[in-house]
Coordinates of C-alpha atoms and ligand atoms in Angstrom, one line a residue:
Chain Y
M1 CA -54.7 -20.3 -5.3
P2 CA -52.5 -22.0 -2.6
S3 CA -52.8 -19.2 -0.3
S4 CA -56.4 -20.3 0.5
Q5 CA -54.9 -23.2 2.3
K6 CA -52.4 -21.5 4.4
P7 CA -54.5 -20.2 7.4
S8 CA -56.5 -23.3 7.6
G9 CA -53.2 -25.4 7.8
S10 CA -51.8 -23.6 10.7
S11 CA -55.0 -23.6 12.8
A12 CA -55.8 -27.2 12.1
T13 CA -52.6 -28.2 14.0
S14 CA -53.3 -26.1 16.7
T15 CA -57.0 -26.7 17.4
P16 CA -59.0 -29.6 16.0
A17 CA -62.5 -28.9 14.4
T18 CA -64.4 -26.5 16.6
S19 CA -67.9 -25.2 16.1
D20 CA -66.0 -22.1 14.5
T21 CA -67.7 -21.8 11.0
F22 CA -65.0 -19.4 9.7
R23 CA -62.4 -22.3 10.2
V24 CA -62.3 -24.5 7.3
P25 CA -60.5 -28.0 7.3
D26 CA -57.7 -28.6 4.6
V27 CA -59.7 -31.6 2.9
V28 CA -62.3 -29.2 1.6
T29 CA -60.2 -26.9 -0.4
V30 CA -59.6 -28.1 -4.1
P31 CA -56.7 -26.4 -5.8
L32 CA -57.8 -24.6 -9.0
R33 CA -57.3 -26.3 -12.3
H34 CA -55.6 -24.5 -15.1
R35 CA -57.0 -26.3 -18.2
G36 CA -55.9 -23.7 -20.7
R37 CA -52.2 -23.9 -19.4
W38 CA -52.1 -27.7 -20.0
A39 CA -53.4 -27.3 -23.5
G40 CA -50.4 -24.7 -24.1
Y41 CA -48.0 -27.2 -22.7
A42 CA -49.4 -29.9 -25.0
V43 CA -48.7 -27.7 -28.2
I44 CA -45.1 -26.7 -27.0
V45 CA -44.3 -30.5 -26.4
L46 CA -45.6 -31.3 -29.9
L47 CA -43.7 -28.5 -31.5
L48 CA -40.4 -29.4 -29.7
G49 CA -41.0 -33.0 -30.6
A50 CA -41.3 -32.2 -34.3
L51 CA -38.3 -29.9 -34.4
A52 CA -36.0 -32.6 -32.6
H53 CA -37.3 -35.0 -35.1
S54 CA -36.4 -33.1 -38.0
L55 CA -33.0 -32.1 -36.5
I56 CA -32.1 -35.6 -36.2
T57 CA -33.7 -37.0 -39.4
N58 CA -32.9 -34.3 -41.9
E59 CA -29.5 -35.2 -43.0
R60 CA -28.9 -31.9 -44.7
F61 CA -28.2 -30.4 -41.3
G62 CA -24.9 -32.4 -41.6
W63 CA -24.3 -32.9 -37.9
D64 CA -21.2 -35.1 -38.6
V65 CA -19.8 -32.3 -40.5
V66 CA -20.8 -29.8 -37.6
F67 CA -18.8 -31.9 -35.1
T68 CA -15.9 -32.6 -37.2
Y69 CA -15.3 -29.0 -37.7
L70 CA -16.4 -27.7 -34.1
F71 CA -12.9 -28.3 -32.5
S72 CA -10.8 -28.0 -35.8
E73 CA -7.7 -25.9 -35.8
T74 CA -9.1 -23.3 -38.2
I75 CA -12.2 -22.9 -36.3
L76 CA -10.6 -22.6 -33.0
N77 CA -7.9 -20.1 -34.2
G78 CA -10.9 -18.2 -35.5
L79 CA -12.6 -18.5 -32.1
W80 CA -9.5 -17.2 -30.3
M81 CA -9.4 -14.1 -32.8
T82 CA -13.0 -13.4 -32.2
L83 CA -12.5 -13.5 -28.5
F84 CA -9.2 -11.3 -28.6
L85 CA -11.0 -8.7 -30.8
T86 CA -14.0 -8.6 -28.6
V87 CA -11.9 -8.0 -25.4
V88 CA -9.5 -5.4 -27.0
A89 CA -12.4 -3.5 -28.8
M90 CA -14.4 -3.4 -25.5
V91 CA -11.3 -2.3 -23.4
I92 CA -10.5 0.5 -26.0
G93 CA -14.2 1.4 -26.3
L94 CA -14.7 1.8 -22.4
A95 CA -11.6 3.9 -22.1
I96 CA -12.8 6.1 -24.9
G97 CA -16.3 5.9 -23.6
I98 CA -15.3 7.2 -20.0
L99 CA -13.0 9.8 -21.6
L100 CA -16.0 11.2 -23.9
A101 CA -18.6 10.8 -21.1
S102 CA -16.5 13.0 -18.8
M103 CA -16.0 15.5 -21.7
R104 CA -19.7 15.5 -22.2
V105 CA -20.7 16.5 -18.6
S106 CA -17.7 19.0 -18.4
H107 CA -18.3 22.7 -18.0
S108 CA -16.3 23.4 -21.1
R109 CA -18.3 24.0 -24.1
I110 CA -15.4 23.1 -26.4
F111 CA -14.9 19.8 -24.7
R112 CA -18.7 19.0 -24.8
G113 CA -18.8 19.9 -28.5
V114 CA -15.9 17.9 -29.5
A115 CA -17.3 14.8 -27.7
G116 CA -20.6 15.5 -29.4
V117 CA -19.1 15.6 -32.8
Y118 CA -17.2 12.4 -32.3
I119 CA -20.2 10.5 -31.1
W120 CA -22.3 12.0 -34.1
F121 CA -19.7 10.8 -36.7
F122 CA -19.0 7.3 -35.3
R123 CA -22.6 6.5 -34.6
G124 CA -23.8 7.9 -37.8
T125 CA -21.7 6.0 -40.3
P126 CA -21.8 2.1 -40.8
I127 CA -19.2 0.0 -39.0
L128 CA -18.6 -1.8 -42.3
V129 CA -17.5 1.6 -44.0
Q130 CA -15.4 2.4 -40.8
L131 CA -13.4 -0.9 -41.1
V132 CA -12.9 -0.7 -45.0
F133 CA -11.7 3.1 -44.3
W134 CA -9.2 2.1 -41.8
Y135 CA -7.9 -0.7 -43.6
N136 CA -7.3 1.7 -46.6
L137 CA -5.8 4.4 -44.6
A138 CA -2.7 4.1 -46.5
Y139 CA -4.4 5.4 -49.7
L140 CA -5.2 8.6 -48.0
Y141 CA -1.9 8.9 -45.9
P142 CA 0.9 6.8 -47.2
E143 CA 3.3 8.0 -44.5
L144 CA 2.8 9.0 -40.9
S145 CA 5.5 10.9 -39.2
I146 CA 6.2 13.1 -36.1
A147 CA 8.5 15.9 -36.8
I148 CA 9.5 19.2 -35.4
P149 CA 8.2 21.9 -37.8
G150 CA 11.0 23.1 -39.8
G151 CA 13.2 20.6 -38.0
P152 CA 14.2 17.1 -38.2
T153 CA 11.7 14.0 -38.2
L154 CA 11.5 12.2 -35.0
W155 CA 9.6 9.3 -36.0
S156 CA 8.1 8.0 -39.4
A157 CA 6.4 4.9 -40.4
N158 CA 5.1 3.5 -43.6
V159 CA 1.1 3.2 -43.0
N160 CA 1.0 0.0 -44.9
D161 CA 3.3 -1.6 -42.2
V162 CA 1.2 0.0 -39.5
I163 CA -2.3 -0.8 -40.9
T164 CA -2.6 -4.6 -40.8
P165 CA -6.2 -6.3 -41.0
L166 CA -5.7 -6.8 -37.2
S167 CA -4.9 -3.3 -36.2
A168 CA -7.5 -1.9 -38.8
A169 CA -10.1 -4.1 -37.0
I170 CA -9.1 -3.1 -33.6
L171 CA -9.1 0.6 -34.6
G172 CA -12.5 0.3 -36.4
L173 CA -14.3 -1.7 -33.7
G174 CA -12.8 0.1 -30.6
L175 CA -13.3 3.7 -31.8
N176 CA -17.0 2.9 -33.0
E177 CA -17.7 1.3 -29.7
G178 CA -16.5 4.2 -27.5
A179 CA -19.1 6.3 -29.2
Y180 CA -21.8 3.9 -28.0
L181 CA -20.3 3.3 -24.6
S182 CA -19.9 7.1 -23.8
E183 CA -23.6 7.4 -24.0
I184 CA -24.0 4.6 -21.5
V185 CA -21.5 6.0 -19.2
R186 CA -22.9 9.5 -19.4
A187 CA -26.4 8.1 -18.6
G188 CA -24.8 6.3 -15.5
I189 CA -23.1 9.4 -14.3
L190 CA -26.2 11.5 -14.6
A191 CA -28.0 8.9 -12.6
V192 CA -25.9 9.5 -9.4
P193 CA -27.7 12.4 -7.6
R194 CA -25.8 15.6 -7.3
G195 CA -25.8 15.4 -3.6
Q196 CA -23.3 12.7 -3.6
S197 CA -20.6 14.7 -5.4
E198 CA -21.4 17.6 -3.0
A199 CA -20.9 15.3 0.1
A200 CA -17.7 14.2 -1.4
A201 CA -16.6 17.7 -2.2
S202 CA -17.4 18.8 1.5
L203 CA -15.2 16.1 2.8
G204 CA -12.3 17.6 0.7
M205 CA -12.2 15.0 -2.2
T206 CA -11.0 16.5 -5.4
R207 CA -13.1 16.2 -8.6
T208 CA -11.1 13.3 -9.6
E209 CA -11.2 11.6 -6.2
S210 CA -14.8 12.2 -6.0
F211 CA -15.4 10.7 -9.5
R212 CA -13.4 7.6 -8.8
Q213 CA -14.5 6.9 -5.1
I214 CA -18.2 8.0 -5.3
V215 CA -19.7 8.7 -8.6
L216 CA -18.2 6.1 -10.9
P217 CA -18.9 3.1 -8.5
Q218 CA -22.5 4.1 -8.2
A219 CA -22.8 4.9 -12.0
M220 CA -21.6 1.3 -12.7
R221 CA -24.9 -0.1 -11.5
V222 CA -26.6 1.8 -14.4
I223 CA -23.5 1.0 -16.7
V224 CA -23.1 -2.6 -16.5
P225 CA -26.4 -4.0 -17.8
P226 CA -26.2 -2.1 -21.2
T227 CA -22.6 -2.6 -21.4
G228 CA -23.1 -6.4 -21.1
N229 CA -25.4 -6.1 -24.0
E230 CA -22.9 -4.1 -26.0
T231 CA -20.2 -6.8 -25.2
I232 CA -22.5 -9.5 -26.7
G233 CA -23.3 -7.2 -29.5
M234 CA -19.5 -6.8 -30.1
L235 CA -18.9 -10.5 -29.9
K236 CA -21.0 -10.8 -33.0
M237 CA -20.1 -7.5 -34.6
T238 CA -16.5 -8.9 -34.7
S239 CA -17.8 -11.0 -37.6
M240 CA -17.8 -7.8 -39.9
V241 CA -14.0 -8.0 -39.9
S242 CA -14.4 -10.8 -42.7
V243 CA -14.6 -7.9 -45.1
I244 CA -11.1 -7.0 -44.4
A245 CA -10.1 -10.6 -44.4
L246 CA -9.2 -10.9 -41.0
A247 CA -9.5 -14.7 -39.7
D248 CA -12.0 -14.4 -37.0
L249 CA -14.6 -17.2 -36.4
M250 CA -17.0 -16.3 -39.1
Y251 CA -14.1 -15.7 -41.8
S252 CA -12.7 -19.1 -40.8
A253 CA -16.0 -20.8 -41.3
Q254 CA -16.4 -19.0 -44.7
T255 CA -13.1 -20.3 -46.0
I256 CA -13.9 -23.7 -45.2
Y257 CA -17.3 -23.8 -46.8
A258 CA -15.8 -21.9 -49.7
R259 CA -13.8 -25.1 -50.3
N260 CA -16.3 -27.9 -49.3
F261 CA -19.7 -26.2 -50.0
Q262 CA -20.9 -27.3 -46.5
T263 CA -22.3 -23.9 -45.8
I264 CA -25.1 -24.7 -43.3
P265 CA -23.1 -27.3 -41.2
L266 CA -20.4 -24.7 -40.8
L267 CA -22.7 -22.0 -40.0
I268 CA -24.3 -24.1 -37.3
C269 CA -20.8 -24.8 -36.1
V270 CA -20.0 -21.1 -35.6
S271 CA -23.5 -20.4 -34.1
I272 CA -22.8 -23.1 -31.4
W273 CA -19.7 -21.3 -30.4
Y274 CA -21.2 -17.8 -30.5
L275 CA -24.1 -19.1 -28.4
F276 CA -21.7 -20.7 -26.0
L277 CA -19.7 -17.4 -25.6
T278 CA -22.8 -15.3 -25.3
S279 CA -24.0 -17.6 -22.4
L280 CA -20.7 -17.1 -20.7
L281 CA -21.0 -13.5 -21.0
S282 CA -24.5 -13.2 -19.6
W283 CA -23.4 -15.3 -16.6
G284 CA -20.6 -13.0 -16.1
Q285 CA -22.7 -10.1 -16.4
G286 CA -25.1 -11.3 -13.7
H287 CA -22.2 -11.5 -11.3
L288 CA -21.1 -8.1 -12.0
E289 CA -24.6 -6.6 -11.6
R290 CA -24.6 -8.3 -8.1
Y291 CA -21.2 -6.9 -7.2
F292 CA -22.2 -3.2 -8.1
G293 CA -25.7 -3.5 -6.8
R294 CA -24.3 -4.1 -3.2
G295 CA -25.9 -1.6 -0.8
S296 CA -28.8 -0.9 -3.2
T297 CA -32.3 -1.0 -1.6
S298 CA -33.7 -3.9 -3.5
M299 CA -31.2 -6.5 -3.0
P300 CA -29.8 -6.7 0.5
A301 CA -33.3 -5.8 1.8
A302 CA -34.8 -9.0 0.2
T303 CA -32.0 -11.2 1.8
E304 CA -32.6 -9.5 5.0
R305 CA -36.3 -10.4 5.0
V306 CA -35.4 -14.0 4.4
F307 CA -33.3 -13.9 7.6
A308 CA -35.9 -12.2 9.5
L309 CA -38.5 -14.8 8.9
R310 CA -36.2 -17.6 10.1
L311 CA -34.1 -16.2 12.9
P312 CA -35.0 -14.3 16.0
R313 CA -34.1 -10.5 16.2
R314 CA -30.7 -10.7 17.6
S315 CA -29.1 -13.3 15.5
D316 CA -30.7 -11.6 12.5
A317 CA -28.6 -8.7 13.3
A318 CA -25.5 -10.9 13.6
A319 CA -26.3 -12.6 10.4
T320 CA -26.4 -9.4 8.5
T321 CA -23.2 -8.1 10.1
T322 CA -21.3 -11.1 9.0
T323 CA -22.3 -11.0 5.5
A324 CA -21.8 -7.4 5.1
G325 CA -18.4 -7.8 6.9
S326 CA -17.1 -10.2 4.4
R327 CA -18.2 -8.0 1.6
E328 CA -16.4 -5.0 2.9
D329 CA -13.2 -7.1 3.3
Q330 CA -13.4 -7.6 -0.6
A331 CA -13.5 -3.9 -1.2
Chain R
M1 CA -8.3 40.2 9.1
T2 CA -5.1 39.3 11.0
A3 CA -3.5 36.1 12.8
T4 CA -4.9 37.1 16.1
H5 CA -8.2 35.4 15.2
D6 CA -8.8 32.0 16.5
R7 CA -8.5 29.5 13.6
H8 CA -12.0 28.0 14.4
A9 CA -13.7 31.4 14.1
V10 CA -15.8 32.4 10.9
H11 CA -15.9 36.0 9.6
I12 CA -18.2 36.8 6.6
R13 CA -18.0 40.1 5.0
D14 CA -20.5 41.6 2.4
V15 CA -21.1 38.4 0.7
A16 CA -23.2 38.3 -2.4
A17 CA -24.1 35.1 -4.3
S18 CA -26.3 34.6 -7.5
Y19 CA -27.9 31.8 -9.3
G20 CA -27.7 33.1 -12.8
P21 CA -29.4 36.6 -13.0
T22 CA -31.2 36.2 -9.6
R23 CA -29.3 37.5 -6.5
V24 CA -30.1 35.4 -3.6
L25 CA -27.4 36.6 -1.0
D26 CA -26.9 40.4 -0.7
G27 CA -24.4 42.0 1.5
V28 CA -24.2 39.4 4.2
S29 CA -21.9 40.0 7.1
L30 CA -21.7 37.8 10.2
D31 CA -19.2 36.8 12.8
V32 CA -19.2 33.3 14.4
P33 CA -16.7 33.0 17.4
A34 CA -14.7 30.0 17.6
G35 CA -16.4 26.9 19.3
T36 CA -19.7 28.5 19.4
V37 CA -23.3 27.6 17.9
T38 CA -25.0 30.0 15.4
V39 CA -28.5 29.1 14.4
L40 CA -30.0 30.5 11.2
L41 CA -33.6 31.1 11.0
G42 CA -35.7 32.5 8.2
P43 CA -38.5 31.6 5.7
S44 CA -38.1 29.3 2.9
G45 CA -36.0 31.0 0.0
S46 CA -34.5 33.4 2.3
G47 CA -31.0 32.2 1.3
K48 CA -30.0 30.0 4.4
S49 CA -28.9 27.1 2.5
T50 CA -26.9 29.4 -0.2
L51 CA -25.2 31.1 2.9
L52 CA -24.0 27.9 4.3
R53 CA -23.0 26.6 0.9
T54 CA -20.9 29.7 0.1
I55 CA -18.9 29.1 3.2
N56 CA -17.6 25.7 1.9
R57 CA -17.7 27.2 -1.8
L58 CA -20.2 24.6 -3.0
V59 CA -21.9 27.9 -4.2
P60 CA -19.4 30.5 -5.8
V61 CA -19.1 33.8 -4.1
E62 CA -19.7 36.8 -6.3
H63 CA -18.5 39.4 -4.0
G64 CA -17.1 39.7 -0.4
T65 CA -14.8 37.5 1.6
I66 CA -15.1 34.5 4.0
W67 CA -12.4 33.8 6.6
L68 CA -12.0 30.6 8.7
G69 CA -9.8 31.9 11.3
D70 CA -7.0 34.0 9.4
E71 CA -7.5 31.8 6.3
L72 CA -9.3 33.4 3.5
I73 CA -11.6 30.8 1.9
G74 CA -11.5 30.3 -1.9
H75 CA -8.9 33.0 -2.5
R76 CA -5.2 33.7 -1.9
R77 CA -4.0 37.2 -1.4
M78 CA -0.8 37.7 -3.5
T79 CA 2.1 39.8 -2.6
D80 CA 0.9 42.4 -5.3
G81 CA -2.3 42.6 -3.0
R82 CA -4.8 41.1 -5.6
F83 CA -6.8 38.1 -4.9
H84 CA -6.2 34.8 -6.8
E85 CA -8.9 32.1 -7.2
L86 CA -7.5 28.8 -5.5
T87 CA -7.2 25.7 -7.7
D88 CA -9.5 22.7 -7.1
R89 CA -6.8 21.1 -5.0
E90 CA -6.2 23.9 -2.8
L91 CA -10.0 24.5 -2.3
C92 CA -10.3 20.9 -1.4
R93 CA -7.7 21.2 1.2
Q94 CA -9.7 24.1 2.9
R95 CA -12.8 22.2 2.6
R96 CA -11.3 19.3 4.8
H97 CA -11.7 21.7 7.7
I98 CA -15.4 22.5 7.0
G99 CA -17.7 19.6 7.6
M100 CA -21.2 19.6 6.2
V101 CA -24.3 17.7 7.3
F102 CA -27.1 17.7 4.7
Q103 CA -30.8 17.5 4.8
D104 CA -31.2 14.3 2.9
F105 CA -27.9 12.9 4.6
N106 CA -26.3 12.0 1.3
L107 CA -24.5 9.0 2.6
F108 CA -22.6 7.1 0.0
P109 CA -25.2 4.1 -0.7
H110 CA -22.4 1.8 -2.0
M111 CA -20.5 1.7 1.2
T112 CA -21.3 0.5 4.7
A113 CA -21.8 2.9 7.5
L114 CA -18.0 2.3 8.7
E115 CA -16.7 2.8 5.1
N116 CA -18.6 6.0 4.8
V117 CA -16.7 7.3 7.9
V118 CA -13.4 5.9 6.8
R119 CA -13.0 6.5 3.0
A120 CA -12.3 10.3 3.0
Q121 CA -9.9 9.8 5.9
V122 CA -7.9 7.4 3.6
V123 CA -8.4 9.1 0.5
V124 CA -8.2 12.6 1.5
A125 CA -6.3 12.8 4.6
K126 CA -3.9 9.9 3.6
K127 CA -4.3 8.1 6.9
S128 CA -3.4 4.5 7.2
R129 CA -6.5 2.2 6.7
S130 CA -6.2 0.9 10.1
A131 CA -6.0 4.3 12.0
A132 CA -8.9 5.5 9.9
V133 CA -11.0 2.3 10.7
E134 CA -10.1 2.7 14.5
R135 CA -11.2 6.6 14.4
G136 CA -14.2 5.4 12.3
R137 CA -15.5 3.0 14.9
E138 CA -14.7 5.6 17.7
L139 CA -16.9 8.1 16.0
L140 CA -19.8 5.5 15.2
A141 CA -19.6 4.7 19.0
R142 CA -19.9 8.4 19.7
V143 CA -23.1 8.7 17.8
G144 CA -24.5 5.5 19.3
L145 CA -24.2 3.3 16.1
E146 CA -21.0 1.1 16.9
D147 CA -23.3 -2.1 16.0
K148 CA -24.4 -0.7 12.7
A149 CA -20.7 -0.4 11.3
A150 CA -21.3 -3.1 8.8
A151 CA -24.9 -2.0 7.7
Y152 CA -25.5 -0.2 4.5
P153 CA -27.2 3.2 4.4
A154 CA -30.3 1.6 2.9
Q155 CA -30.7 -0.8 6.1
L156 CA -30.5 2.3 8.5
S157 CA -33.5 4.4 9.6
G158 CA -33.3 8.1 8.7
G159 CA -32.1 9.1 12.1
Q160 CA -29.3 6.5 12.1
Q161 CA -28.3 7.7 8.5
Q162 CA -28.0 11.3 9.7
R163 CA -26.0 10.3 12.7
V164 CA -23.6 8.2 10.4
A165 CA -23.5 11.5 8.1
I166 CA -22.4 13.4 11.2
A167 CA -19.7 11.0 12.2
R168 CA -18.5 11.1 8.6
A169 CA -18.2 14.9 8.8
L170 CA -16.4 14.8 12.0
A171 CA -13.9 12.1 10.9
M172 CA -12.0 14.9 9.1
D173 CA -11.6 16.7 12.5
P174 CA -13.3 19.8 11.1
S175 CA -13.0 23.3 12.7
L176 CA -16.3 24.0 11.6
V177 CA -19.5 22.0 10.8
L178 CA -22.3 23.5 8.8
F179 CA -25.6 21.6 9.4
D180 CA -28.4 22.4 6.7
E181 CA -31.8 21.4 8.1
P182 CA -30.3 18.1 9.6
T183 CA -33.6 17.0 11.0
S184 CA -36.1 18.3 8.3
A185 CA -36.3 14.9 6.4
L186 CA -36.9 12.8 9.7
D187 CA -40.1 11.2 11.1
P188 CA -40.8 13.4 14.4
E189 CA -39.8 10.6 16.7
L190 CA -36.3 10.4 15.2
V191 CA -35.6 14.1 15.4
G192 CA -34.4 13.7 19.0
E193 CA -31.8 11.3 18.5
V194 CA -30.1 13.6 15.9
L195 CA -30.3 16.7 18.0
T196 CA -28.8 14.8 21.0
V197 CA -25.7 14.1 18.9
M198 CA -25.6 17.7 17.9
R199 CA -26.1 18.9 21.5
D200 CA -23.1 16.8 22.7
L201 CA -21.0 18.3 19.9
A202 CA -22.2 21.8 21.1
D203 CA -21.4 21.0 24.7
E204 CA -17.7 20.0 23.9
G205 CA -17.2 23.5 22.7
E206 CA -14.3 22.5 20.3
T207 CA -16.1 22.7 17.0
T208 CA -17.7 25.7 15.7
M209 CA -21.2 25.1 14.3
I210 CA -23.6 26.9 12.1
V211 CA -26.9 25.3 12.0
V212 CA -30.0 25.9 9.8
T213 CA -33.0 24.4 11.5
H214 CA -36.8 24.9 12.3
E215 CA -36.3 23.7 15.8
I216 CA -36.8 26.5 17.9
G217 CA -36.5 24.4 21.0
F218 CA -33.1 23.4 20.0
A219 CA -32.0 26.9 19.2
R220 CA -33.0 28.1 22.7
D221 CA -31.2 25.4 24.4
V222 CA -28.0 25.5 22.5
A223 CA -27.5 28.5 20.3
D224 CA -24.9 31.2 21.5
Q225 CA -26.1 33.4 18.7
V226 CA -29.4 33.4 16.6
V227 CA -29.5 34.9 13.1
F228 CA -32.7 35.7 11.4
M229 CA -32.6 35.9 7.3
E230 CA -35.0 37.3 4.9
A231 CA -34.8 37.9 1.2
G232 CA -30.9 37.2 1.1
R233 CA -30.2 39.5 3.9
I234 CA -29.6 39.0 7.7
V235 CA -32.4 41.2 9.3
A236 CA -31.6 40.4 12.9
A237 CA -28.7 38.7 14.9
G238 CA -28.2 38.4 18.5
S239 CA -28.5 36.2 21.6
V240 CA -31.1 33.8 22.1
D241 CA -33.0 36.3 24.3
E242 CA -32.6 39.2 22.0
I243 CA -33.9 37.4 18.9
L244 CA -36.2 34.9 20.4
G245 CA -37.3 36.5 23.8
S246 CA -40.2 38.7 24.4
G247 CA -38.6 41.8 23.2
A248 CA -38.1 40.3 19.6
S249 CA -39.2 42.1 16.5
E250 CA -42.8 41.3 15.3
R251 CA -41.5 39.6 12.1
V252 CA -39.4 37.2 14.0
Q253 CA -42.4 36.5 16.4
A254 CA -44.7 35.9 13.5
F255 CA -42.1 33.5 12.0
V256 CA -41.6 31.5 15.2
A257 CA -45.4 31.4 15.9
G258 CA -46.2 30.0 12.5
G259 CA -44.6 26.8 11.2
A260 CA -41.5 26.5 13.3
R261 CA -41.3 24.0 16.0
Ligands
LIG1 N1 -29.7 25.7 -7.8 C1 -30.4 27.0 -7.9 N2 -30.8 27.6 -9.2 C2 -31.5 28.5 -9.1 N3 -32.1 29.2 -8.0 C3 -31.9 28.6 -6.8 C4 -31.1 27.4 -6.8 N4 -31.0 27.1 -5.4 C5 -31.8 28.0 -4.7 N5 -32.3 29.0 -5.6 C6 -33.1 30.0 -5.1 O1 -32.1 31.0 -4.3 C7 -33.1 31.3 -3.1 C8 -32.5 31.0 -2.0 O2 -32.5 29.6 -1.8 P1 -32.0 28.8 -0.6 O3 -32.1 27.4 -0.8 O4 -30.7 29.5 0.0 O5 -33.2 29.3 0.6 P2 -33.4 28.6 1.9 O6 -33.4 29.8 2.9 O7 -32.3 27.5 2.3 O8 -34.8 27.9 1.8 P3 -35.4 26.6 2.4 O9 -35.8 26.9 3.8 O10 -36.6 26.3 1.7 O11 -34.4 25.6 2.3 C9 -34.6 30.8 -3.5 O12 -35.3 31.9 -4.1 C10 -34.3 29.6 -4.4 O13 -35.3 29.7 -5.2
LIG2 MG1 -32.5 25.3 2.5

């Protein structure tokens, strides 16, 4: 390995060859060959070549069709709907998730129980069923009203007017996601040591202040990575709304290939968009993880070591001071 | 208790506390005069931490009363003579005057040293950010860490972390500070720097201090009162000479001879 060259490299410059037999000049060391690795590379290049060849020459992929529809109005409208559903469902899911998680860690047995039943129900039934159920809510409850018992009706609405494909999709996806996110948030809260909320309490913070200032920001380190996964999952799960005829990306593609029978090219077209969006999300997730990881042992220590190697002791301290100072300003 | 008591003094009467079915404090009574230092000694499991934690109600009190000056902690006496439990918010207002320093520091790891000292001043005491930062820097300087303001806890040594934790507690201008084995988690060579900060605080004589520690040397130098606990009770209390001098009980002498520094 290259490490065998290092000590000889530094000594060769300072003292030319002496009678010291423990000191070996650079020219003697021959780097290790990795024959197996090269064979592996060759196989990969061959396979990639074959794949590329077939992608280009196999006309059934219909690349011209893919690129005609990639930026077509129908597909772009579907794309916006998919994005909108993902964002709204995740926001609702996160709000419900935080509420359920705080109920699950509460001292009240009733709160814990209610949250537990919610999670049991929404995790235990297929999302497809939930979507269809919300969409057909009017069948069970034709009219919704708020009324004073024995008194006047304050507000009422025809459920068929309230439940559109869009609101059914938002309800179904959001309520379902809340159940999953609550478990993630709860794991995050439990990962924060008890001493943190005790320290907050000893400074006079109320339970709410302690949760917002101390516990939640630390829980976020644990919450962000799986929530990123959930967001990517949600992006693809929105394609389920095609069962209630909401024109998301997937449904838009389906309506097109139902007419022209170009099934494969259109599925490639939507896959390209899904891949693009998930890449974007992963990139954003990386940034969030770095933000909430500030102050954690692994990350700043590593950067500090880089500074320490290059700079003398005092400017090292100055360097860390300025970087940390700029972070503090953002907070 | 009446209003004639100084508001920095602590009066503990017949306090009992339990974890589940096990009673860990049993009829503890103690007076700590304002501005003095009381050192709590005793074998492991004797209830020293529990006693400290009942004072700021991190542990609920089953029986008995604790007063800070003429203010009853955790309860309010109503006109009908009955005692009502305080709400979370009212309890938090009382805790502001009672600082606590923990064995394992419990600094907030996602904040810089300065922010650790500043945040509660802004959130709890509703000070302006600039005033809080000014006071924060002042306190960091006082514990000898003005140059570490921007460092995160993970970048500080144990002794430095504990000094930040002391600065954080002092930032709320407490009348009373509770120290639960503040040097027990530290390497021996770092113990001195923390004890120095505590000595300075004691010498000022403004803040009442109750200190659980195994540092007998510190107790001899600084304590106005030494309390020895065993099995949830106070078995001896008095001046340094009375408790740690040649006339001390055999039990205390044996405890000091073994283990404690
Ligand atoms: N959270 C808890 N749940 C149940 N029992 C507890 C809990 N904390 C402490 N105890 C028990 O209460 C008793 C008193 O504990 P405490 O921590 O007050 O002792 P201590 O004097 O501080 O001991 P040490 O010197 O080891 O810190 C011990 O018997 C301990 O096992
Ligand atoms: Mg203890």
